[in-house]
Short mmCIF file of C-alpha atoms in Angstrom, two decimals:
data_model
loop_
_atom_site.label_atom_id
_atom_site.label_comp_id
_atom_site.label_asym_id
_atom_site.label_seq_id
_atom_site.Cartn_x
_atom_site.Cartn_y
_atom_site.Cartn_z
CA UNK A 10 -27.05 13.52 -31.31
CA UNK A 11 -28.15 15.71 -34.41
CA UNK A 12 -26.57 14.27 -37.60
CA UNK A 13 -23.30 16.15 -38.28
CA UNK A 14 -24.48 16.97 -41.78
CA UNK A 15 -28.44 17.78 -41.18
CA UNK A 16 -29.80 20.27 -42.88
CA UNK A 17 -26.78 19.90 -45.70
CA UNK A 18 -28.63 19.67 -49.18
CA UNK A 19 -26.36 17.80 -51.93
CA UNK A 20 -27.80 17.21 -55.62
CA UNK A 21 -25.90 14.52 -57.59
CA UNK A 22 -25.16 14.01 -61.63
CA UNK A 23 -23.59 10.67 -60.64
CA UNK A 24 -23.18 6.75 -61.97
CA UNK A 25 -21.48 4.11 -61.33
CA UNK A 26 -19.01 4.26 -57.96
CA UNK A 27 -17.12 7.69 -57.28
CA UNK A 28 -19.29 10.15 -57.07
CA UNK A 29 -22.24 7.48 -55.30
CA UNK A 30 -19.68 6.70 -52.63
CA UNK A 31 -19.01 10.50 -51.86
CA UNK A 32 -22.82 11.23 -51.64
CA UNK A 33 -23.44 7.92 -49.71
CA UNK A 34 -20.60 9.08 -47.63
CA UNK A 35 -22.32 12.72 -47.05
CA UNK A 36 -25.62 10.83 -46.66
CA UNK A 37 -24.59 8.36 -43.92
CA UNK A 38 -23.61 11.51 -41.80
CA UNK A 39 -27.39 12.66 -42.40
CA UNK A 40 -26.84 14.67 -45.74
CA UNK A 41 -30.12 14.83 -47.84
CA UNK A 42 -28.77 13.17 -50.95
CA UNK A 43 -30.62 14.31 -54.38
CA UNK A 44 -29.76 12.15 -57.09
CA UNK A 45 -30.54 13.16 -60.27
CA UNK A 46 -30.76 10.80 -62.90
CA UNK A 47 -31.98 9.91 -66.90
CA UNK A 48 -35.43 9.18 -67.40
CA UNK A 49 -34.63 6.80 -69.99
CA UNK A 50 -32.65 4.13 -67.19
CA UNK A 51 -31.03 6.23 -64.59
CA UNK A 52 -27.44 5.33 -63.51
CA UNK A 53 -26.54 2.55 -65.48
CA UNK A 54 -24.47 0.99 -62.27
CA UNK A 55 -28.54 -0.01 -61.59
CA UNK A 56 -28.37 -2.58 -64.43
CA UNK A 57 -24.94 -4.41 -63.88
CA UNK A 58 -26.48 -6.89 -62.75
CA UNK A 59 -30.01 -8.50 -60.53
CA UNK A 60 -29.20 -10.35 -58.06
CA UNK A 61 -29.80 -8.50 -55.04
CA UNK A 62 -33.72 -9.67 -54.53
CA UNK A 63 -33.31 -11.87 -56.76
CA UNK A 64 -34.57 -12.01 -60.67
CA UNK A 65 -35.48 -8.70 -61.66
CA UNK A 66 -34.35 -7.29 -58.25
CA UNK A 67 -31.48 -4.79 -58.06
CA UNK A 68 -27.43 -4.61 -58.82
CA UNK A 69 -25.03 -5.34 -55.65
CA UNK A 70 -23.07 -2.48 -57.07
CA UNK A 71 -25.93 0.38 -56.59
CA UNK A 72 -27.11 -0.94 -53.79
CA UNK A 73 -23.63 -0.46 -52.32
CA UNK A 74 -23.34 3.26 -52.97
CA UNK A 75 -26.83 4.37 -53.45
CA UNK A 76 -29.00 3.95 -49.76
CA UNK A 77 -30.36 6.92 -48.15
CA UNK A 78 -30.80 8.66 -51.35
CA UNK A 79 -33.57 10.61 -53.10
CA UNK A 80 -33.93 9.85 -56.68
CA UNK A 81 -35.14 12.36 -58.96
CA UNK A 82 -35.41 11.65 -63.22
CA UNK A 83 -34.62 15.19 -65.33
CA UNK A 84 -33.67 14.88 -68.80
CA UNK A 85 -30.60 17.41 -68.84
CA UNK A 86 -30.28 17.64 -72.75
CA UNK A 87 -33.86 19.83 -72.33
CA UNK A 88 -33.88 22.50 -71.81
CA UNK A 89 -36.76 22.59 -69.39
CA UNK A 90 -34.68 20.10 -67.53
CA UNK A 91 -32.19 21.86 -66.90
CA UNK A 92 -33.51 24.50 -65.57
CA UNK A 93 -35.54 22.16 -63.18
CA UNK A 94 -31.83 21.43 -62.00
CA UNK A 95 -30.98 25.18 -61.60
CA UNK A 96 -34.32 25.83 -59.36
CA UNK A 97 -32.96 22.74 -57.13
CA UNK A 98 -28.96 23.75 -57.17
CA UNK A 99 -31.24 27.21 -55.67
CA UNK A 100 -32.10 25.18 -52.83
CA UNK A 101 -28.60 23.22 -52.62
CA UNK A 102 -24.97 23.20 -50.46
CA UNK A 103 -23.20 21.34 -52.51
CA UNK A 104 -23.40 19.46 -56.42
CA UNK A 105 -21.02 16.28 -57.24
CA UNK A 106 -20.86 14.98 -60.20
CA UNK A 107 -18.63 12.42 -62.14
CA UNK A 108 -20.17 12.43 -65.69
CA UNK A 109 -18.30 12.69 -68.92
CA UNK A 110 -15.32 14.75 -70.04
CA UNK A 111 -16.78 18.22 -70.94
CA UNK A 112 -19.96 16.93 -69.82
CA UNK A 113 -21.11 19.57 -67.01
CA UNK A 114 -19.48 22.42 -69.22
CA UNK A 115 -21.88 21.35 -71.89
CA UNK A 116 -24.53 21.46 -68.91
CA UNK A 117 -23.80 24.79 -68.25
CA UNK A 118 -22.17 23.58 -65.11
CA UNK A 119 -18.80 24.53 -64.93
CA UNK A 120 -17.16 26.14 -62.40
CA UNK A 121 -17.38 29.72 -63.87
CA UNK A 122 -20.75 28.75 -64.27
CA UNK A 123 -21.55 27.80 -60.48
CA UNK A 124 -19.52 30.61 -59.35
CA UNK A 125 -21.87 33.21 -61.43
CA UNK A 126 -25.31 31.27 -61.18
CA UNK A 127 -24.84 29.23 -58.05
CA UNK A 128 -22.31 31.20 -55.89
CA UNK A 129 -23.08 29.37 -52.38
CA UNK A 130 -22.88 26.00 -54.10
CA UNK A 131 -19.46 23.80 -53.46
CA UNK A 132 -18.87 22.06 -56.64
CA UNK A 133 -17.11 18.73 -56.78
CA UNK A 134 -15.98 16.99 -59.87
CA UNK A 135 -14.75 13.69 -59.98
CA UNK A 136 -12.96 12.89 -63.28
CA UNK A 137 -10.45 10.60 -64.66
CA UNK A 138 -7.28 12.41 -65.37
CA UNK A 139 -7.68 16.03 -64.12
CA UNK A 140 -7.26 19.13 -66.53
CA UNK A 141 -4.12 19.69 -68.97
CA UNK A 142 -2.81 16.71 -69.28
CA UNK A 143 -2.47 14.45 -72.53
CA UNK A 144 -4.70 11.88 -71.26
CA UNK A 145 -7.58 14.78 -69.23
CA UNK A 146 -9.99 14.20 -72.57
CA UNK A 147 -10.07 10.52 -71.91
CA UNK A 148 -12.63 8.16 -69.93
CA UNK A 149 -11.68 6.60 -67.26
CA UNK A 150 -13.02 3.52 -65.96
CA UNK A 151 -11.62 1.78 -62.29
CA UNK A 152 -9.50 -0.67 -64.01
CA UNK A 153 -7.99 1.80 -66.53
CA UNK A 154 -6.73 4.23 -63.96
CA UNK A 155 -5.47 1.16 -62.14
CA UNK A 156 -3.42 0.10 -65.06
CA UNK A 157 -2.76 3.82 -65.59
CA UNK A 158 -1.33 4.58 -62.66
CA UNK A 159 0.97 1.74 -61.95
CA UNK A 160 -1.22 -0.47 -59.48
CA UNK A 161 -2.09 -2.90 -61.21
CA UNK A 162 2.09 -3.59 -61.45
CA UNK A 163 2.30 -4.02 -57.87
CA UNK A 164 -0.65 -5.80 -57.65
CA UNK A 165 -0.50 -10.02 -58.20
CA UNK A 166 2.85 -12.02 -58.99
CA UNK A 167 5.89 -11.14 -60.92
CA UNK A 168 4.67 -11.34 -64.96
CA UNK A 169 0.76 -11.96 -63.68
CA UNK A 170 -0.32 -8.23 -62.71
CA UNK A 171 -4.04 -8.07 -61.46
CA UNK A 172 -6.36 -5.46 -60.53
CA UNK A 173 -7.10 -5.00 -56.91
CA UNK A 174 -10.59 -7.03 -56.09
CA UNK A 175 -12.62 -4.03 -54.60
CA UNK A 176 -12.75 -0.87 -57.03
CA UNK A 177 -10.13 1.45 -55.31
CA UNK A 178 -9.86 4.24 -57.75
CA UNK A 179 -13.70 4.67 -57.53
CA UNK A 180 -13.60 4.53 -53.61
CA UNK A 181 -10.73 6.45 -52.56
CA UNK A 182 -11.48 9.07 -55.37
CA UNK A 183 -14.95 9.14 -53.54
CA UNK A 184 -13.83 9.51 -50.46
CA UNK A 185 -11.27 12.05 -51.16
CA UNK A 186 -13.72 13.73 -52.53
CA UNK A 187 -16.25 14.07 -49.56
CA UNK A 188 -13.29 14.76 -46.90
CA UNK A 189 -12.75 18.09 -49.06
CA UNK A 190 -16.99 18.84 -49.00
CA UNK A 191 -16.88 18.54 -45.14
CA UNK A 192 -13.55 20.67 -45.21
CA UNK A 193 -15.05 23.04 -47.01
CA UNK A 194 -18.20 23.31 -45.09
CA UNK A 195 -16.25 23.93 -42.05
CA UNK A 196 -14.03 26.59 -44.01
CA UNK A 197 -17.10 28.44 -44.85
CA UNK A 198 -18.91 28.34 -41.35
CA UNK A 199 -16.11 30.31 -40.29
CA UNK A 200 -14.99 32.06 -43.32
CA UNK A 201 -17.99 34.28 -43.46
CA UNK A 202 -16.90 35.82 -46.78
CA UNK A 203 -18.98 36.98 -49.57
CA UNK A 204 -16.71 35.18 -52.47
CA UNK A 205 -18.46 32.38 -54.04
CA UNK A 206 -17.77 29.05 -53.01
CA UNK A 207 -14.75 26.97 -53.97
CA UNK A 208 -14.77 24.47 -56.80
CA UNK A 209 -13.41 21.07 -56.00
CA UNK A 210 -11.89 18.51 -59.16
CA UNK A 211 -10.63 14.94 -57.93
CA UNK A 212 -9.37 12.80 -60.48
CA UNK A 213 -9.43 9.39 -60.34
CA UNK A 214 -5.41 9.33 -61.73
CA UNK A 215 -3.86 11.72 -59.19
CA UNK A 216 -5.52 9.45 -56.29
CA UNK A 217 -4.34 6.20 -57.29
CA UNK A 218 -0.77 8.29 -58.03
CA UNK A 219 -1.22 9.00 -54.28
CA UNK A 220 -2.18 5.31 -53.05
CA UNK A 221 1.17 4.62 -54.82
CA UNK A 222 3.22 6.72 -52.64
CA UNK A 223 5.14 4.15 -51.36
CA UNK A 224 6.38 2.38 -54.30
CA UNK A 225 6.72 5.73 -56.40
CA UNK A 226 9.14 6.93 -53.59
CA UNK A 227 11.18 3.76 -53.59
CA UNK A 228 11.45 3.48 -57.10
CA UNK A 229 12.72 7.42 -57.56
CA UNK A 230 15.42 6.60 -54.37
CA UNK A 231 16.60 3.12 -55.47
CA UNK A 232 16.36 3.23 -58.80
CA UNK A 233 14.41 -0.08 -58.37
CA UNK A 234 10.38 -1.53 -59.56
CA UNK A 235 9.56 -3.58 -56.91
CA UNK A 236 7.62 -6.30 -58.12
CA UNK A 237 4.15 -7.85 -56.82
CA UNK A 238 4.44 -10.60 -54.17
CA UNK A 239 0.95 -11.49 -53.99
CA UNK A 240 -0.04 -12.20 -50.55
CA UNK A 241 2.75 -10.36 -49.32
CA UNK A 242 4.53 -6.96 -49.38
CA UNK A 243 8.26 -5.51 -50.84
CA UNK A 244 8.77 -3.12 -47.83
CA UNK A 245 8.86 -5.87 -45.00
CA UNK A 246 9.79 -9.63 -44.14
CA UNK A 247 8.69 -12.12 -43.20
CA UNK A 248 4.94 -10.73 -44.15
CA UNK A 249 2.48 -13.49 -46.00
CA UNK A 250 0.41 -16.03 -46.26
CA UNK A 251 1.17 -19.91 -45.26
CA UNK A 252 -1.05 -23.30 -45.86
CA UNK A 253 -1.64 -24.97 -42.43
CA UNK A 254 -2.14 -28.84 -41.87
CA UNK A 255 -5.85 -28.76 -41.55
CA UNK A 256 -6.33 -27.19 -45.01
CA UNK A 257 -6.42 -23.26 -43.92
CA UNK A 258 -4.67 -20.72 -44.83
CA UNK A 259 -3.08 -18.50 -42.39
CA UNK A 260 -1.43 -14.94 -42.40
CA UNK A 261 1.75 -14.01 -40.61
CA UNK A 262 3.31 -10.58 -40.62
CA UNK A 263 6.13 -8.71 -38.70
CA UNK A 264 6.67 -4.81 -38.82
CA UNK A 265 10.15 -4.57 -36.72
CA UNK A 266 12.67 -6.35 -35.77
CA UNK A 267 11.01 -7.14 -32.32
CA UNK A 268 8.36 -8.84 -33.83
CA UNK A 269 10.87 -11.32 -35.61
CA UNK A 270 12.76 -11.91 -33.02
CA UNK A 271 9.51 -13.12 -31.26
CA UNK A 272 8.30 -14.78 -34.64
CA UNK A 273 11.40 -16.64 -35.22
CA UNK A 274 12.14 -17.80 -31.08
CA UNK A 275 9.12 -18.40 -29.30
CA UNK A 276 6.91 -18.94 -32.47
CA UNK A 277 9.03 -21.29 -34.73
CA UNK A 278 11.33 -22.59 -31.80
CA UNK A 279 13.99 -21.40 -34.33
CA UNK A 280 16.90 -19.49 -31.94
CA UNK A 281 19.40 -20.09 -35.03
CA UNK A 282 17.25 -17.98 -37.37
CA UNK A 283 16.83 -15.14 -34.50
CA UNK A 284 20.77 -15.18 -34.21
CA UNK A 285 21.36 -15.51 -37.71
CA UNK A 286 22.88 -11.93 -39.10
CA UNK A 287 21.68 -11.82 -42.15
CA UNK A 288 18.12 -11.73 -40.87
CA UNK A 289 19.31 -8.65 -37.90
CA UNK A 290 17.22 -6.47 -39.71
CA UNK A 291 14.74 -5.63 -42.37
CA UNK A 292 16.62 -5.06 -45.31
CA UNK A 293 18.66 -8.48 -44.84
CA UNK A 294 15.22 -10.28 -44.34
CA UNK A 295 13.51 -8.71 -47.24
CA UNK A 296 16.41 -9.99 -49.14
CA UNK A 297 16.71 -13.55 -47.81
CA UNK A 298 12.95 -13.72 -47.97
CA UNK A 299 13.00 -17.11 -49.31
CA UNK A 300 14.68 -18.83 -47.21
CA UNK A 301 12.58 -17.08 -43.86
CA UNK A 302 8.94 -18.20 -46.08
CA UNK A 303 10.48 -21.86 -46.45
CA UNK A 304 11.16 -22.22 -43.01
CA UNK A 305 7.67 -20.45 -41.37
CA UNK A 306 5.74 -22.47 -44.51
CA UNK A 307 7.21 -25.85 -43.06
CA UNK A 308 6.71 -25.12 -39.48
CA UNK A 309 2.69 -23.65 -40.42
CA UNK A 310 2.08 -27.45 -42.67
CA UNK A 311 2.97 -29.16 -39.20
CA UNK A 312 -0.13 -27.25 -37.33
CA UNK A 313 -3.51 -26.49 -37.55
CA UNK A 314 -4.81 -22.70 -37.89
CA UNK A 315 -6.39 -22.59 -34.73
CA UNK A 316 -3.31 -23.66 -32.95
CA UNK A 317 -0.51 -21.03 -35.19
CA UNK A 318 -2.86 -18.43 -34.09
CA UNK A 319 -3.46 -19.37 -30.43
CA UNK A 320 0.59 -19.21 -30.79
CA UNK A 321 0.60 -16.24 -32.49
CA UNK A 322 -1.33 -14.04 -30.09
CA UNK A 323 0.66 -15.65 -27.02
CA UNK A 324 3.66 -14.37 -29.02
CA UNK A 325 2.37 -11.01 -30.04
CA UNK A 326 3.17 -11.75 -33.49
CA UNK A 327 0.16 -10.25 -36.03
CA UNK A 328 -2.07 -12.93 -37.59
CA UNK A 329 -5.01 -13.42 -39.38
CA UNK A 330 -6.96 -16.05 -41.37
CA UNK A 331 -7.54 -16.12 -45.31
CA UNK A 332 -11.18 -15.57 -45.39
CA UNK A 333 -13.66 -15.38 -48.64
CA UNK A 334 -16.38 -12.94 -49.20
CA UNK A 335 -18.53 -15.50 -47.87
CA UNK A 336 -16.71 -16.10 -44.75
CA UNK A 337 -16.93 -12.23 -44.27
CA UNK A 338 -20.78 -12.52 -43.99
CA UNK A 339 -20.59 -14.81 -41.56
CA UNK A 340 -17.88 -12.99 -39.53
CA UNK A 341 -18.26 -12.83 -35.55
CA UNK A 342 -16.53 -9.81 -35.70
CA UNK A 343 -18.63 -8.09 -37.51
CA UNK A 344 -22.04 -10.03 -36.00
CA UNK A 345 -21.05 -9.58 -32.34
CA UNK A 346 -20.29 -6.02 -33.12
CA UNK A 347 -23.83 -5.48 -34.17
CA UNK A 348 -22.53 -4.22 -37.77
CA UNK A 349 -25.46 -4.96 -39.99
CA UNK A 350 -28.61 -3.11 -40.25
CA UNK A 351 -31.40 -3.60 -42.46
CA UNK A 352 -32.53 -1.23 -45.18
CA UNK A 353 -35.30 -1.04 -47.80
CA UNK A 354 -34.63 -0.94 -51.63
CA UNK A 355 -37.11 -1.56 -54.41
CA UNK A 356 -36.81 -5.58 -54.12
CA UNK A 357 -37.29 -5.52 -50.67
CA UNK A 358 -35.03 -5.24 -47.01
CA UNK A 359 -31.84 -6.50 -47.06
CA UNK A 360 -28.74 -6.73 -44.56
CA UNK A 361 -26.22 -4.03 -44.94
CA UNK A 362 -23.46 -2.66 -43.21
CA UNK A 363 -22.75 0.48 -40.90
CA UNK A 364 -20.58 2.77 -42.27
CA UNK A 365 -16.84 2.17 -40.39
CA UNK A 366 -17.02 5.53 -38.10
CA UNK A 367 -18.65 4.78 -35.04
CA UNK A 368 -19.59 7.96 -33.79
CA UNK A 369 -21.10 8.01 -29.70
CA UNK A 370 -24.16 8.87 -29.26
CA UNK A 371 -25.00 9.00 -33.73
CA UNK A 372 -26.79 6.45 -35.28
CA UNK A 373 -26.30 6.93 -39.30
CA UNK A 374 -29.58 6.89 -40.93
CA UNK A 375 -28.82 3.80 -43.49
CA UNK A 376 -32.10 5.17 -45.51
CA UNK A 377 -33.12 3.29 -48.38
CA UNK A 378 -32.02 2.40 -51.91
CA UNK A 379 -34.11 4.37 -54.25
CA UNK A 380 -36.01 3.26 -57.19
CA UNK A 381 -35.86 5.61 -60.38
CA UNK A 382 -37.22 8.48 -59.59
CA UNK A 383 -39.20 7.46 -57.28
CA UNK A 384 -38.90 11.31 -55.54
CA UNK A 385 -39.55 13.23 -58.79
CA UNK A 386 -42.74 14.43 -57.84
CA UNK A 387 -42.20 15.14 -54.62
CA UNK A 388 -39.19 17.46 -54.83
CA UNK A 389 -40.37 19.65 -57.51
CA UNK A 390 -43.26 19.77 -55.23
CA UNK A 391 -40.94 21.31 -52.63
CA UNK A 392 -39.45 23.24 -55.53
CA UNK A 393 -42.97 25.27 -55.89
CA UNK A 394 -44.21 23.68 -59.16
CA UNK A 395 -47.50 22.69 -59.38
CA UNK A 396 -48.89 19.33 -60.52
CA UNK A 397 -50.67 21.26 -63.75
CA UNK A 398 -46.75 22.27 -64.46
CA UNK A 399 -45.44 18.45 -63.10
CA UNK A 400 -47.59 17.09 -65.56
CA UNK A 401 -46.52 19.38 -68.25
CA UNK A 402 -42.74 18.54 -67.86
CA UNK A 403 -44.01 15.16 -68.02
CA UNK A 404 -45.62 15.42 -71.58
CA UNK A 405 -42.04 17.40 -72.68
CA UNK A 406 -40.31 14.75 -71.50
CA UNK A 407 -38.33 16.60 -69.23
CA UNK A 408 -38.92 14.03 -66.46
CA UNK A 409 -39.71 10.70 -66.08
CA UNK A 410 -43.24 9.12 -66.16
CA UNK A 411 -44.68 8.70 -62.58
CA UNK A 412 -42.47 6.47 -60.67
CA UNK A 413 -39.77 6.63 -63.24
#
């Protein structure tokens, strides 16, 4: 099938995670992805670290959020450069960006701006704390709005909070961000209105506020913080994880009171806990979760992991193992689903993973990682200029050397 999003033209002032994992997003449903970035370095997610190709090869992070891209080097603070930008927002559906505070007004970019000078362009910023608030002239970094915004409270053990592993407030701001691009290119298939197009903001802040729906609620209703449980949740019991006999590390949940009355009488062999009213529903087990995580912890040190979760299936009762990133890589699951595909980047082809929708009859592009501005020349090319005007942007500095 056609790629959902061919023929869909985004340019992105981007760095680090948000705004790469919208555009890889848009890209993976067959977007064409211009990234614009500094002559002098580019995104400086490129330089976290080397170790993907090894010495001198690229940063795990870019390579992440950055395949199937065009790169393309224009020094914005010119002023040749930025108009290079405006001839290719000309050509464009949609800009993202996640730079500074004030950056893109500074740019010339701001929403009034796109509205007069770019009408059919949807712009999309991504910034840390949103507009008119105390903190909205602030950066914001993934672990800030994490602390910001409460997470990193319910995150860990009681006195030891901790920051989620993976970077949520990048990704979910990211991918909040490209739902509302593909909303909004459906809106204005069928709008068919001359107004310009809609402005997006997404701030990292109000999306974490969001992922924290559950415990914001509960705390406003009860009065009450629940605190982090580490390997286990506030809302239900028994949920976590247990050490088996053979050195594993197994994970045992229930979401009703079905499920525990499984867990606890053909799991555990344990009638007197299934009859015991104190443990009749939820509530009662979330508050006599001790003594349910002594009694499932001593039965799980008796048996080995393979056996709990043979047991565990025959009993309908949700399980999983404790795995580490490198387990993961080696996961039949994802193998024997034929999940990893191979893509080019500037240190040469390496493994990476299909996006999660699987989508009949598509097969997502998973183009390569760019190297800076590697597709300078070749998109102002399509742009019209000519390589007597290329090379003079080159002497001003405007762009990048050749390949840079």
């Amino acid at each position: 099938m056609t790629a959902p999003l061919a023929g869909v033209t985004v340019v992105a002032l981007e760095q680090a995670v948000s705004a790469p994992m919208c555009t890889r997003a848009l890209a993976d449903f067959g977007a064409r992805v211009i990234k614009v970035e500094n002559p002098d370095g580019g995104d400086f997610a490129r330089y976290y670290d080397d170790v993907v190709g090894g010495p001198g090869g690229q940063a795990a992070h870019f390579v992440w959020v950055n395949r199937g891209k065009q790169s393309v080097t224009l020094d914005l603070k010119s002023e040749a450069g930025r108009e290079v930008l405006h001839r290719l927002l000309d050509t464009a559906d949609v800009l993202v960006s996640n730079l500074a505070p004030g950056a893109t007004a500074r740019l010339g970019l701001s929403a009034t701006d796109m509205a007069t000078r770019h009408p059919n362009v949807i712009a999309v910023e991504i910034d840390g704390y949103g507009s008119g608030g105390p903190l909205s002239h602030k950066r914001a970094y993934d672990l800030l709005v994490q602390a910001e915004s409460g997470v990193c409270s319910v995150t860990g053990r009681p006195g030891e909070p901790a920051k989620p592993g993976p970077p949520v407030a990048d990704v979910t701001s990211g991918l909040y961000s490209a739902l509302s691009i593909m909303a909004l290119l459906i809106g204005r298939k069928g709008a068919g209105s001359d107004e310009p197009a809609p402005s997006v903001t997404v701030s990292l802040f109000d999306t974490m506020a969001e992922m924290m729906g559950y415990h914001l609620t509960y705390a406003r209703h009860s009065g009450i913080e629940q605190q982090p449980l580490g390997m286990s949740s506030p809302a239900v019991a028994p949920y976590g994880a247990y050490a088996t006999a053979d050195g594993h590390t197994v994970v045992l949940g229930t979401t009703n009171d079905r499920e525990w009355q499984r867990l606890a009488r053909e799991l555990l062999g344990r009638d007197d806990l299934a009859d015991d009213p104190r443990f009749a529903g939820n509530a009662g087990r979330v508050a006599n979760r001790a003594i349910l995580d002594e009694a499932i912890g001593q039965w799980c040190a008796r048996h080995d992991l393979a056996k709990i979760q043979h047991a565990a299936d025959a009993a309908g009762i949700g399980n999983a193992r404790y795995n580490t990133a490198g387990d993961v890589l080696a996961h039949p699951q994802l193998s024997e689903r034929d999940r990893w595909r191979s893509i080019d980047t500037p240190a040469g082809p390496i493994p990476s993973l299909l996006p999660p929708p699987v989508i009949a009859g598509f097969e997502p592009p998973m183009g390569p990682v760019p190297a800076l501005g590697e597709h300078t020349e070749a998109v102002l090319g399509e742009l019209g200029f000519t390589d007597t005007e290329i090379a003079e942007l080159r002497g001003q500095r405007a762009i990048g050397q050749a390949g840079s």
